[in-house]
Amino acid sequence: DAGITQSPRHKVTETGTPVTLRCHQTENHRYMYWYRQDPGHGLRLIHYSYGVKDTDKGEVSDGYSVSRSKTEDFLLTLESATSSQTSVYFCAISESVVRSNQPQHFGDGTRLSIL
Amino acid sequence: KNQVEQSPQSLIILEGKNCTLQCNYTVSPFSNLRWYKQDTGRGPVSLTIMTFSENTKSNGRYTATLDADTKQSSLHITASQLSDSASYICVVSAMDSNYQLIWGAGTKLIIKP
């Protein structure tokens, strides 16, 4: 298994509070991604990173921000959590862009509930 | 609009039987097609990645096929085992994006003893 650790694995918080999820990799992969997974939907890309301090928005980035100060760590922050952000969040890494034949490797997710 | 649709939504089969899962896509320009397996409570794990020129690719008891003309793919599972119970997700990459994948909603497969 690829060395990807997500923390925390579960979190329950209240509307309006800030939340930070962490993704840590030991594979030295350049590319990192944050997805959310909701019932009935495919995974949706929130933000991605193509290097240290290099990040960009995905298709559902509103209400989320990210930071990558080291190759191995990619943080996802919900500045003021809303109930619509209740979801399972997955971090992924890859050696190359998705147009290549390299797979993305995923962590085991963070289950976030916002009450 | 780029889309990936999978069928059936869910499937129950007996252990030892074979099954085939379907994926239709409308992604253009096409780059590659991936199948992932996702166990309950875990992240997706890559099974196969197929490019335009590949018709068939196997990974153990899993065989994926791709028809780029009709924009269809299938995942065939042979001699199913209880550990095959999972969601299987079809994912397509377009040539005009470095980072965005188009994800299907998955087929939930349950293997009964």
XYZ file of C-alpha atoms in Angstrom:
228
model
C 0.000 0.000 0.000
C 1.142 3.521 -0.791
C 2.256 5.414 2.297
C -0.602 7.859 2.722
C -1.941 8.798 6.119
C -4.997 10.943 6.651
C -5.832 12.511 9.988
C -8.128 12.577 11.745
C -10.022 9.527 10.483
C -13.282 10.736 11.997
C -14.397 14.149 13.154
C -17.653 15.641 14.365
C -17.876 19.410 14.640
C -20.383 22.234 14.666
C -21.441 24.611 11.936
C -19.254 27.683 11.744
C -16.120 26.162 13.242
C -12.853 25.877 11.320
C -11.644 22.383 10.437
C -8.291 21.229 9.093
C -7.674 17.811 7.592
C -4.183 16.528 7.049
C -2.708 14.257 4.416
C 0.809 12.922 4.868
C 2.682 10.866 2.260
C 5.954 8.996 2.413
C 6.210 8.299 -1.349
C 7.743 11.642 -2.394
C 5.098 12.016 -5.112
C 4.833 15.460 -6.655
C 1.070 15.576 -7.130
C -1.490 15.566 -4.338
C -5.281 15.867 -4.436
C -8.233 16.343 -2.133
C -11.574 14.749 -3.058
C -14.916 14.461 -1.392
C -17.191 11.442 -1.778
C -20.945 11.681 -1.288
C -23.633 9.035 -1.821
C -24.784 8.833 -5.424
C -21.890 10.923 -6.694
C -18.528 10.095 -8.113
C -15.510 11.489 -6.317
C -15.281 15.242 -6.783
C -12.017 17.130 -6.888
C -11.729 19.951 -4.347
C -8.152 21.165 -4.746
C -4.893 19.775 -6.028
C -1.204 20.501 -5.728
C 1.529 20.134 -8.319
C 4.413 21.008 -6.034
C 5.370 22.741 -2.800
C 3.350 25.949 -2.519
C 1.743 25.211 -5.925
C -1.981 24.568 -5.618
C -5.098 25.143 -7.664
C -8.868 24.758 -7.486
C -10.858 21.736 -8.527
C -14.507 21.499 -9.461
C -15.953 21.990 -5.931
C -13.512 24.358 -4.220
C -15.933 26.895 -2.699
C -15.584 26.980 1.086
C -12.248 25.124 1.060
C -8.623 26.196 1.089
C -5.403 24.192 0.962
C -1.747 24.555 1.754
C 1.357 22.575 0.925
C 4.484 23.772 2.692
C 6.341 20.453 2.359
C 6.321 17.740 -0.281
C 4.867 15.235 2.142
C 2.021 17.266 3.652
C -1.158 18.627 2.074
C -3.699 20.336 4.321
C -7.360 20.956 3.588
C -9.114 23.680 5.599
C -12.791 24.434 5.936
C -12.712 28.014 7.166
C -16.279 27.973 8.497
C -17.816 24.537 8.236
C -21.352 24.128 6.907
C -23.648 21.097 7.006
C -23.273 20.710 3.221
C -19.615 19.891 3.813
C -20.512 16.739 5.717
C -18.795 14.098 3.613
C -15.962 11.609 3.366
C -12.751 13.297 2.311
C -10.008 11.443 0.460
C -6.454 12.450 -0.206
C -4.686 11.038 -3.260
C -1.161 11.176 -4.626
C 0.368 10.460 -8.006
C 3.767 10.522 -9.678
C 2.464 12.177 -12.810
C -0.537 14.003 -14.190
C -3.778 12.107 -14.811
C -3.239 12.107 -18.589
C -0.368 9.720 -17.988
C -0.844 6.045 -17.250
C 0.126 6.464 -13.627
C -2.526 5.635 -11.055
C -3.613 7.803 -8.185
C -3.118 6.233 -4.765
C -5.603 7.033 -2.044
C -5.621 7.330 1.697
C -8.391 5.725 3.720
C -10.370 8.907 4.138
C -11.650 11.222 6.837
C -15.321 10.958 7.732
C -16.428 14.498 8.643
C -19.814 15.274 10.172
C -20.919 18.881 10.648
C -23.873 19.364 12.954
C -20.551 17.418 -21.021
C -18.011 14.814 -19.887
C -19.796 11.993 -18.073
C -19.225 8.429 -16.898
C -22.189 6.165 -16.259
C -22.013 2.741 -14.682
C -24.437 -0.129 -14.574
C -25.840 -1.833 -12.710
C -25.955 0.379 -9.638
C -25.737 -2.719 -7.461
C -25.357 -6.447 -7.995
C -25.612 -9.536 -5.793
C -24.068 -12.831 -6.918
C -23.121 -16.107 -5.328
C -19.540 -16.915 -4.468
C -17.762 -18.649 -7.326
C -19.891 -17.086 -10.037
C -18.671 -14.659 -12.698
C -20.006 -11.166 -13.279
C -19.548 -8.229 -15.621
C -19.850 -4.563 -14.755
C -20.471 -1.913 -17.408
C -19.164 1.604 -17.962
C -20.212 4.082 -20.664
C -18.486 7.402 -21.080
C -18.843 10.573 -23.089
C -15.398 12.014 -22.334
C -13.543 13.694 -25.153
C -10.740 13.857 -26.084
C -10.118 10.499 -24.417
C -6.833 9.759 -22.661
C -7.248 6.686 -20.480
C -9.826 4.671 -18.548
C -9.309 3.312 -15.063
C -11.101 0.823 -12.865
C -10.848 1.165 -9.113
C -11.999 -1.130 -6.317
C -13.207 0.493 -3.102
C -13.783 -1.607 -0.012
C -16.183 -0.239 2.598
C -14.430 2.358 4.745
C -11.284 2.388 2.601
C -9.925 4.485 -0.223
C -10.123 3.381 -3.873
C -7.417 1.036 -5.139
C -6.386 0.969 -8.788
C -7.147 -2.264 -10.691
C -6.301 -1.338 -14.286
C -5.508 1.634 -16.502
C -6.212 1.352 -20.219
C -5.234 3.670 -23.039
C -6.906 4.153 -26.408
C -4.909 1.374 -28.045
C -5.613 -1.308 -25.422
C -8.655 -3.558 -25.833
C -8.139 -5.865 -22.869
C -6.171 -5.778 -19.662
C -6.103 -8.297 -16.849
C -5.189 -8.137 -13.199
C -5.591 -11.581 -11.683
C -9.272 -12.519 -11.793
C -10.203 -9.046 -13.051
C -10.322 -8.394 -16.798
C -11.160 -4.991 -18.211
C -12.151 -4.387 -21.812
C -12.290 -1.125 -23.704
C -14.098 -0.245 -26.933
C -13.001 3.291 -27.739
C -15.285 3.439 -30.775
C -18.466 2.874 -28.785
C -17.017 4.493 -25.640
C -17.756 1.477 -23.504
C -15.753 -0.505 -20.994
C -16.502 -3.559 -18.916
C -14.932 -5.203 -15.895
C -15.285 -8.968 -15.726
C -14.702 -10.776 -12.464
C -14.045 -14.499 -12.693
C -14.762 -17.040 -9.955
C -15.870 -14.411 -7.456
C -14.705 -14.519 -3.849
C -16.202 -12.981 -0.733
C -13.353 -10.469 -0.739
C -14.587 -9.134 -4.079
C -17.502 -7.492 -2.243
C -16.827 -3.804 -2.831
C -17.725 -0.846 -5.001
C -16.127 -0.788 -8.443
C -15.587 2.614 -9.954
C -14.938 3.519 -13.592
C -12.875 6.672 -14.106
C -11.924 8.433 -17.340
C -9.181 10.934 -18.068
C -9.359 13.496 -20.848
C -6.349 14.605 -22.877
C -7.083 18.274 -22.229
C -6.719 18.116 -18.443
C -3.689 17.357 -16.285
C -5.593 16.984 -13.036
C -9.317 16.408 -13.500
C -10.651 12.874 -13.700
C -14.283 12.067 -14.512
C -15.593 9.584 -11.956
C -18.512 7.216 -12.241
C -20.763 6.695 -9.224
C -19.709 3.051 -8.957
C -21.319 -0.386 -8.914
C -21.787 -1.954 -5.500
C -21.056 -5.675 -5.716
C -22.077 -8.083 -2.981
C -20.837 -11.663 -3.017
C -22.965 -14.086 -1.000
C -21.615 -17.414 0.293
